[in-house]
XYZ file of C-alpha atoms in Angstrom:
543
model
C -28.502 -32.915 23.846
C -25.055 -32.372 22.511
C -24.470 -35.620 20.631
C -20.983 -34.713 19.455
C -19.857 -33.977 23.037
C -21.143 -37.379 24.254
C -19.073 -39.103 21.572
C -16.033 -37.058 22.567
C -16.320 -38.051 26.169
C -15.951 -41.701 25.361
C -13.297 -41.497 22.650
C -10.781 -38.835 23.576
C -9.126 -40.839 26.323
C -8.894 -43.948 24.145
C -6.879 -42.088 21.603
C -4.182 -40.702 23.904
C -1.719 -43.663 23.496
C -2.191 -43.623 19.729
C -1.319 -39.927 19.227
C 1.715 -39.975 21.501
C 4.045 -37.932 19.337
C 4.012 -34.565 17.682
C 4.246 -33.908 13.957
C 5.262 -30.314 14.304
C 8.699 -30.840 12.700
C 6.823 -32.061 9.630
C 9.071 -35.047 9.319
C 8.520 -37.571 12.054
C 6.084 -40.407 11.763
C 3.304 -39.853 14.245
C 2.059 -43.417 14.677
C 3.731 -46.702 15.356
C 2.724 -48.896 12.413
C 1.572 -51.753 14.637
C -0.824 -49.558 16.629
C -2.210 -48.076 13.448
C -2.809 -51.493 11.852
C -4.811 -52.581 14.895
C -7.036 -49.546 14.861
C -9.943 -48.571 12.590
C -11.569 -52.010 12.996
C -15.029 -50.683 13.637
C -17.134 -47.552 13.390
C -16.413 -46.465 16.978
C -12.694 -46.511 16.340
C -13.117 -44.549 13.092
C -15.308 -41.967 14.835
C -12.639 -41.690 17.498
C -9.938 -40.802 14.878
C -12.321 -38.376 13.177
C -13.147 -36.554 16.420
C -9.531 -36.376 17.808
C -8.562 -33.203 15.890
C -11.652 -31.391 17.280
C -10.731 -31.956 20.883
C -7.199 -30.772 20.105
C -8.563 -27.644 18.325
C -9.793 -26.395 21.732
C -6.076 -25.835 22.518
C -5.305 -23.420 19.709
C -8.582 -21.994 18.426
C -9.909 -20.482 21.640
C -8.178 -18.346 24.333
C -6.326 -20.228 27.074
C -3.183 -21.504 25.440
C -0.538 -20.093 23.123
C -2.559 -20.648 19.974
C -3.994 -18.763 17.060
C -6.293 -16.668 19.259
C -3.591 -15.258 21.488
C -1.314 -14.321 18.553
C -4.180 -12.688 16.718
C -5.819 -10.720 19.516
C -2.899 -9.750 21.849
C -0.965 -8.248 18.914
C -3.913 -6.084 17.807
C -5.537 -2.875 19.040
C -8.293 -4.031 21.344
C -6.934 -6.485 23.975
C -3.689 -6.808 25.917
C -2.299 -8.797 28.818
C -0.365 -6.114 30.764
C 1.735 -6.678 33.840
C -0.419 -5.900 36.877
C 1.687 -5.415 40.006
C 3.508 -8.711 40.662
C 1.472 -10.631 38.107
C 1.438 -11.015 34.367
C 4.995 -10.275 33.277
C 5.415 -13.872 32.056
C 8.904 -13.475 30.576
C 7.721 -10.462 28.692
C 5.762 -12.556 26.125
C 2.563 -10.420 26.199
C 4.514 -7.220 26.184
C 6.435 -8.227 23.055
C 3.168 -9.279 21.405
C 1.658 -5.852 22.085
C 4.831 -3.995 20.905
C 5.350 -6.262 17.860
C 8.860 -7.101 19.062
C 8.536 -10.877 19.281
C 11.587 -12.918 18.453
C 12.137 -15.938 16.168
C 11.756 -18.306 19.082
C 9.216 -16.637 21.417
C 7.192 -19.190 23.343
C 3.761 -18.086 22.158
C 4.908 -18.314 18.450
C 6.663 -21.646 18.944
C 3.803 -23.162 20.843
C 1.240 -21.986 18.336
C 3.180 -23.676 15.560
C 3.356 -26.837 17.547
C -0.292 -26.889 18.319
C -1.492 -26.209 14.823
C 0.738 -28.648 13.107
C -0.111 -31.394 15.653
C -3.812 -30.902 14.895
C -3.133 -30.969 11.168
C -1.250 -34.210 11.704
C -4.179 -35.765 13.442
C -6.367 -34.916 10.361
C -3.835 -36.272 7.831
C -3.192 -39.547 9.637
C -6.963 -40.266 9.936
C -7.496 -39.338 6.264
C -4.769 -41.784 5.156
C -5.915 -44.644 7.364
C -9.638 -44.370 6.449
C -8.774 -44.018 2.758
C -6.619 -47.104 2.592
C -9.258 -49.449 4.095
C -12.387 -50.874 2.611
C -15.478 -49.407 4.086
C -16.921 -52.697 5.065
C -13.756 -53.690 6.971
C -14.393 -50.618 9.231
C -18.060 -51.357 9.694
C -19.018 -48.358 7.439
C -20.970 -47.834 4.256
C -19.112 -46.291 1.417
C -21.120 -43.105 1.871
C -20.090 -42.901 5.564
C -16.460 -43.473 4.641
C -16.504 -40.784 1.906
C -18.288 -38.404 4.344
C -15.711 -38.893 7.069
C -12.851 -38.307 4.685
C -14.370 -35.125 3.247
C -15.061 -33.783 6.708
C -11.448 -34.465 7.719
C -10.054 -32.802 4.527
C -12.151 -29.719 5.251
C -11.000 -29.686 8.845
C -7.367 -29.983 7.673
C -8.044 -27.088 5.313
C -9.195 -25.105 8.363
C -5.862 -25.849 10.073
C -4.006 -24.716 6.945
C -6.086 -21.539 6.647
C -5.035 -20.610 10.206
C -1.433 -21.554 9.625
C -1.429 -19.495 6.410
C -2.932 -16.487 8.278
C -0.184 -16.591 10.929
C 2.890 -17.571 8.941
C 1.957 -17.273 5.210
C 4.757 -19.246 3.587
C 4.807 -22.913 4.872
C 5.090 -26.411 3.567
C 2.194 -28.325 2.129
C 2.032 -31.801 3.598
C -0.678 -34.358 2.792
C 1.032 -37.559 3.967
C 2.415 -38.386 7.341
C 6.209 -38.333 7.193
C 6.366 -37.787 3.427
C 8.526 -36.016 2.448
C 10.864 -36.107 5.411
C 11.970 -32.480 5.142
C 9.256 -30.590 3.184
C 10.111 -27.343 1.519
C 8.380 -24.110 2.170
C 5.744 -23.034 -0.349
C 4.609 -19.499 -1.098
C 1.519 -18.141 0.511
C -0.122 -18.090 -2.866
C 0.598 -21.736 -3.334
C -0.799 -22.557 0.129
C -3.905 -20.397 -0.664
C -4.515 -22.299 -3.868
C -4.099 -25.642 -2.166
C -6.542 -24.726 0.649
C -9.088 -23.403 -1.927
C -8.886 -26.623 -3.968
C -9.210 -28.830 -0.925
C -12.368 -27.027 0.073
C -13.927 -26.869 -3.384
C -13.209 -30.512 -4.047
C -14.830 -31.716 -0.834
C -17.514 -29.234 0.085
C -20.266 -30.903 -1.872
C -19.282 -34.346 -0.573
C -19.674 -33.115 3.058
C -22.908 -33.319 5.030
C -25.047 -30.219 5.452
C -24.938 -28.609 8.904
C -27.413 -30.105 11.436
C -27.631 -30.530 15.171
C -25.926 -33.920 14.838
C -22.789 -32.080 13.542
C -22.588 -29.739 16.414
C -18.910 -28.779 16.804
C -17.931 -30.576 13.625
C -17.017 -29.390 10.096
C -19.781 -29.424 7.562
C -20.726 -28.002 4.156
C -21.649 -24.783 5.958
C -18.228 -24.687 7.660
C -16.662 -25.168 4.231
C -18.518 -22.120 2.849
C -17.504 -20.058 5.944
C -13.861 -20.986 5.245
C -14.307 -19.775 1.638
C -15.640 -16.502 2.896
C -12.612 -15.982 5.100
C -10.253 -17.162 2.313
C -11.676 -14.745 -0.331
C -12.099 -11.884 2.220
C -8.339 -11.937 2.798
C -7.319 -12.945 -0.723
C -5.982 -9.555 -1.721
C -3.619 -9.541 1.290
C -2.734 -13.228 1.065
C -2.252 -13.506 -2.728
C -2.257 -10.010 -4.168
C -5.492 -10.597 -6.042
C -8.840 -9.414 -4.652
C -11.726 -12.004 -4.781
C -14.625 -9.859 -3.622
C -17.289 -11.513 -5.871
C -16.148 -14.914 -4.732
C -16.463 -13.810 -1.074
C -19.966 -12.504 -1.758
C -20.981 -15.682 -3.544
C -19.758 -17.885 -0.689
C -21.515 -15.658 1.867
C -24.723 -16.011 -0.120
C -24.650 -19.789 0.169
C -24.859 -19.436 3.977
C -27.243 -16.411 4.029
C -29.577 -18.246 1.586
C -29.438 -21.425 3.686
C -27.955 -23.675 1.039
C -25.733 -25.555 3.548
C -27.965 -26.329 6.499
C -28.128 -24.966 10.065
C -27.639 -26.327 13.530
C -31.149 -25.453 14.581
C -33.143 -25.269 11.403
C -32.345 -22.573 8.916
C -29.419 -20.325 9.609
C -30.530 -16.888 10.768
C -29.239 -14.146 13.059
C -29.854 -14.702 16.722
C -32.531 -12.206 17.817
C -30.587 -10.747 20.801
C -27.091 -10.279 22.025
C -26.923 -13.216 24.523
C -28.246 -16.230 22.650
C -24.918 -16.823 20.849
C -22.934 -16.786 24.071
C -25.045 -18.280 26.874
C -24.550 -21.703 28.449
C -27.105 -23.382 26.194
C -25.862 -21.686 23.059
C -26.130 -25.019 21.230
C -29.648 -23.629 20.607
C -28.222 -20.679 18.647
C -29.530 -20.181 15.146
C -26.471 -18.454 13.821
C -23.492 -20.554 14.867
C -21.902 -22.279 11.901
C -18.843 -23.977 13.372
C -17.856 -24.064 17.079
C -15.627 -25.701 19.605
C -18.247 -27.617 21.570
C -18.349 -28.508 25.255
C -20.676 -30.337 27.662
C -19.555 -30.201 31.246
C -22.604 -32.175 32.284
C -21.198 -35.450 30.775
C -17.484 -34.799 30.547
C -14.609 -32.786 31.945
C -13.916 -31.225 28.516
C -14.600 -27.562 29.320
C -13.810 -24.110 28.070
C -10.233 -23.116 28.900
C -10.505 -19.299 28.454
C -11.429 -18.546 32.042
C -7.692 -18.566 32.845
C -7.057 -15.721 30.288
C -9.998 -13.504 31.237
C -11.144 -14.058 34.761
C -9.893 -12.089 37.838
C -8.531 -14.049 40.883
C -11.938 -13.465 42.610
C -14.166 -13.908 39.496
C -16.193 -16.753 40.972
C -17.908 -14.259 43.227
C -19.014 -12.184 40.264
C -20.404 -15.210 38.236
C -21.779 -17.382 41.045
C -19.556 -20.327 40.240
C -16.176 -21.815 41.202
C -14.101 -20.382 38.383
C -11.258 -17.883 38.855
C -8.419 -16.904 36.515
C -5.052 -15.291 36.104
C -6.333 -11.710 35.910
C -4.730 -11.528 32.489
C -6.414 -10.104 29.356
C -8.081 -6.736 29.465
C -9.578 -4.367 27.039
C -7.072 -1.683 25.947
C -7.814 1.808 27.419
C -10.168 3.760 25.184
C -11.750 0.827 23.368
C -14.627 0.812 25.859
C -15.526 4.414 24.978
C -15.961 3.508 21.272
C -19.229 1.901 22.403
C -22.017 4.419 22.708
C -23.783 4.430 26.100
C -27.006 3.328 24.387
C -25.197 0.373 22.884
C -26.229 -2.693 24.865
C -23.066 -4.580 23.877
C -21.196 -2.227 26.154
C -22.943 -3.494 29.270
C -23.679 -7.069 28.165
C -20.235 -7.971 26.848
C -17.852 -5.963 29.063
C -17.408 -5.717 32.857
C -16.706 -2.191 34.135
C -16.948 -0.424 37.450
C -17.733 -1.809 40.877
C -18.223 -5.498 40.998
C -20.998 -7.213 43.061
C -21.580 -10.742 44.205
C -23.736 -12.803 41.923
C -27.365 -12.713 42.910
C -27.007 -9.841 45.437
C -28.641 -7.231 43.150
C -25.842 -4.848 43.693
C -25.796 -4.939 47.522
C -22.877 -7.217 48.367
C -19.483 -6.055 46.962
C -16.884 -8.426 45.594
C -13.882 -8.016 47.919
C -10.394 -8.459 46.555
C -8.235 -11.037 48.304
C -4.875 -12.596 47.848
C -2.573 -9.768 48.970
C -2.794 -7.659 45.791
C -3.154 -3.845 45.487
C -6.795 -3.693 46.514
C -6.738 -6.463 49.088
C -9.795 -6.158 51.383
C -11.486 -3.504 49.128
C -14.201 -3.730 46.612
C -13.093 -4.816 43.221
C -13.563 -2.071 40.635
C -12.571 -2.545 36.975
C -11.386 0.771 35.500
C -10.775 1.821 31.931
C -7.167 2.621 32.432
C -3.867 0.808 32.996
C -1.825 2.661 35.637
C -0.913 2.530 39.274
C -3.898 4.453 40.590
C -3.138 3.405 44.117
C 0.068 5.369 43.971
C -1.434 8.329 42.209
C 0.490 7.672 39.047
C -0.646 8.753 35.612
C 1.969 6.681 33.693
C 0.137 4.191 31.496
C 1.944 1.332 29.699
C 2.205 -2.440 29.570
C 4.157 -2.586 32.843
C 2.154 -0.211 34.990
C -1.072 -2.141 35.775
C -2.815 -3.004 38.958
C -5.070 -5.985 39.622
C -8.183 -3.947 38.665
C -6.691 -2.309 35.605
C -8.747 -2.518 32.376
C -12.352 -3.341 31.709
C -12.951 -7.039 31.207
C -14.420 -9.778 29.056
C -18.022 -10.709 29.741
C -19.180 -11.847 26.271
C -19.402 -15.624 26.765
C -21.292 -16.652 29.900
C -20.581 -19.983 31.601
C -23.456 -19.438 34.039
C -23.712 -20.009 37.816
C -23.222 -23.525 39.153
C -26.940 -23.858 39.466
C -27.409 -23.463 35.652
C -28.263 -26.861 34.048
C -25.798 -26.017 31.256
C -23.065 -24.625 33.512
C -19.610 -24.630 31.777
C -21.066 -26.011 28.546
C -20.934 -22.771 26.481
C -19.639 -23.500 22.954
C -17.051 -21.164 21.407
C -18.312 -19.900 17.995
C -15.494 -19.990 15.386
C -17.796 -18.904 12.505
C -21.246 -17.360 13.063
C -23.671 -15.831 10.631
C -23.136 -12.284 11.959
C -19.472 -12.537 10.873
C -20.660 -13.689 7.366
C -22.998 -10.731 7.076
C -20.163 -8.330 8.007
C -17.818 -10.031 5.577
C -20.293 -9.746 2.682
C -20.885 -6.026 3.551
C -17.148 -5.358 3.536
C -16.643 -7.192 0.215
C -19.446 -5.091 -1.305
C -17.937 -1.848 -0.124
C -14.453 -2.768 -1.308
C -15.757 -3.741 -4.673
C -17.498 -0.301 -4.687
C -14.199 1.622 -4.002
C -14.957 1.816 -0.294
C -18.419 3.389 -0.586
C -21.408 1.763 1.046
C -24.298 0.528 -1.026
C -27.797 0.143 0.472
C -27.281 -3.612 0.519
C -24.104 -3.235 2.583
C -25.878 -0.853 4.980
C -28.791 -3.260 5.378
C -26.456 -6.118 6.197
C -24.640 -4.207 8.936
C -27.852 -2.600 10.353
C -29.510 -5.994 10.647
C -26.696 -6.870 13.090
C -26.375 -3.510 14.835
C -30.060 -3.112 15.425
C -29.883 -5.780 18.148
C -27.636 -3.546 20.154
C -30.131 -0.692 20.659
C -33.507 -0.254 22.169
C -36.272 0.451 19.605
C -36.584 4.021 20.900
C -32.898 4.659 20.340
C -32.432 2.906 17.012
C -33.473 5.775 14.762
C -30.460 7.844 15.794
C -27.971 4.942 15.550
C -28.650 3.154 12.333
C -26.209 3.524 9.486
C -26.836 5.141 6.110
C -24.860 4.984 2.939
C -23.228 8.244 4.051
C -22.360 7.316 7.608
C -21.179 3.723 6.905
C -17.616 4.560 5.782
C -14.698 2.078 5.658
C -13.313 3.504 8.815
C -16.697 3.171 10.547
C -17.050 -0.365 9.316
C -13.675 -1.205 10.926
C -14.880 0.372 14.155
C -18.153 -1.636 14.017
C -16.235 -4.841 13.276
C -14.290 -4.125 16.453
C -17.388 -3.658 18.564
C -19.375 -6.532 17.235
C -16.518 -9.096 16.968
C -14.560 -8.056 20.022
C -12.870 -11.044 21.737
C -13.608 -13.359 18.816
C -10.077 -13.601 17.297
C -10.369 -11.677 14.057
C -8.959 -8.281 14.961
C -5.436 -8.818 13.591
C -6.873 -9.893 10.238
C -9.108 -6.855 10.187
C -6.237 -4.456 10.835
C -4.152 -6.061 8.152
C -6.915 -5.726 5.597
C -7.235 -2.027 6.465
C -3.470 -1.603 6.282
C -3.235 -0.536 9.930
C -1.707 -3.558 11.783
C 1.896 -2.280 11.422
C 1.287 1.295 10.434
C -1.121 2.550 13.120
C -0.498 3.336 16.804
C -2.804 2.641 19.685
C -2.413 3.088 23.525
C 1.132 1.760 24.298
C 1.834 0.513 20.818
C 3.709 2.390 18.088
C 3.897 1.567 14.350
C 6.076 -1.507 13.683
C 7.930 -2.899 10.687
C 5.854 -4.011 7.759
C 7.208 -7.561 7.849
C 5.452 -8.077 11.217
C 2.216 -8.793 9.378
C 3.561 -12.374 9.421
C 5.043 -14.215 12.387
C 8.424 -15.847 12.204
C 8.818 -19.570 11.598
C 10.216 -20.821 14.952
C 13.964 -21.437 14.870
C 13.504 -24.719 16.716
C 11.459 -26.048 13.808
C 14.069 -24.825 11.258
C 16.680 -26.814 13.120
C 14.543 -29.927 12.756
C 13.819 -29.258 9.084
C 16.506 -27.369 7.248
C 14.166 -26.889 4.241
C 11.929 -24.533 6.248
C 12.409 -21.031 4.965
C 12.180 -17.976 7.291
C 9.731 -15.168 6.580
C 11.229 -11.973 5.203
C 12.495 -9.554 7.771
C 13.459 -12.019 10.421
C 16.992 -13.312 11.169
C 17.817 -16.200 8.902
């Protein structure tokens, strides 16, 4: 049973009047003082405040809104949201993300800023209010109070890590409304702040266990350190490969707990993504859902699902026919690679449970209205016989599709309760392997090969494995980048990967040409700079 989700159900609505305003301009006071003084009177109210940033994180961590995921994936080389006939132009937002031509006030960038800073404000306000009260006055032991504060500080560090990833140079704010107009700090200063916050609180935080499903823990703290050190060379100019390896070892050696016993790789490709994936052995930190007891459900169906997707999955959920896999990415998966079939929808689509006998028929007056829905690995107007392929030339069936996370049919006892993994042990293995290779001038050691093979082996049948396992010769840096793309597809990290490989603004793919180097960072929204004149703009953007 998902204990965290039960608590969320009863507390999220109670907090809506309290968190009425945004803190995204970094200057306004989020709470009315009277409301705050009358809150935190018992443990339930404290838990409500602790959990509020987690429910909000659903909005920016996962697909479905203009958050970190959309900026990270739709500007990279695997996924796109092309216009398909009369659908998907959306003011050109997704086209500009793909081309790296976003402006200083594009909606996705502006919304992402707002969502992340609002979540950070939820953390900071709760930290302040819990800290200033005696534990007994809140119905807590001192140990409980300290644990909640440390958890929230780690969660705030997670927000800052993502903010630093997207914008680099931002203010450091640890008090609500103080200072009124905070100044921008360098990315190095933000990096040092995040690192210190994690290191100062990681040993005060509880080890990961089932009771912390969907919440930050010591294991989540180490996963953040892995990400921090993996990107340190790009974010600060100084590589931290040994620190990355050491943080990864804390998780691999099970020094920080696990959600279902000891952390270990899930044995197959579906356990991490199925409706009851709260039983996964490898998920470290997730956005947790439980449709059976609440209406708090995954929002990514809107981004990924076709207008008639419910027929494919045997449930009631359809989408906007939006995000697709960029042409050619599908062919980077070998035919023997089980991830190709398990995680991606391609070809003719059939009604759920029909064993390939009842076709899914397109409806709604689009290009293939009344015909079987067939997802194709191209983006062009095939109906018109056109061979032109770009972000404006799609049809409703253009592009192969997301099928990695499964919400299940309506008959599944865990229907719509699939948790979204933010950090999983597979990602840690790959990060450690990359750090080892970078430390070794890009050459694979046997340890790096073993780490990657332990993951990759799940994707091949035993009789095929011998011709698909890596060696120290075949696991090159370019091949590692390709394998990261296959294993972590749809998970949000592709932009980071391309930046570490120096390809995000220098490489070309499908309908994207090389862009200006400053595009590795997004612009600080102009609307926020009007609210706070001390906010600096990132280099390269209009000041």
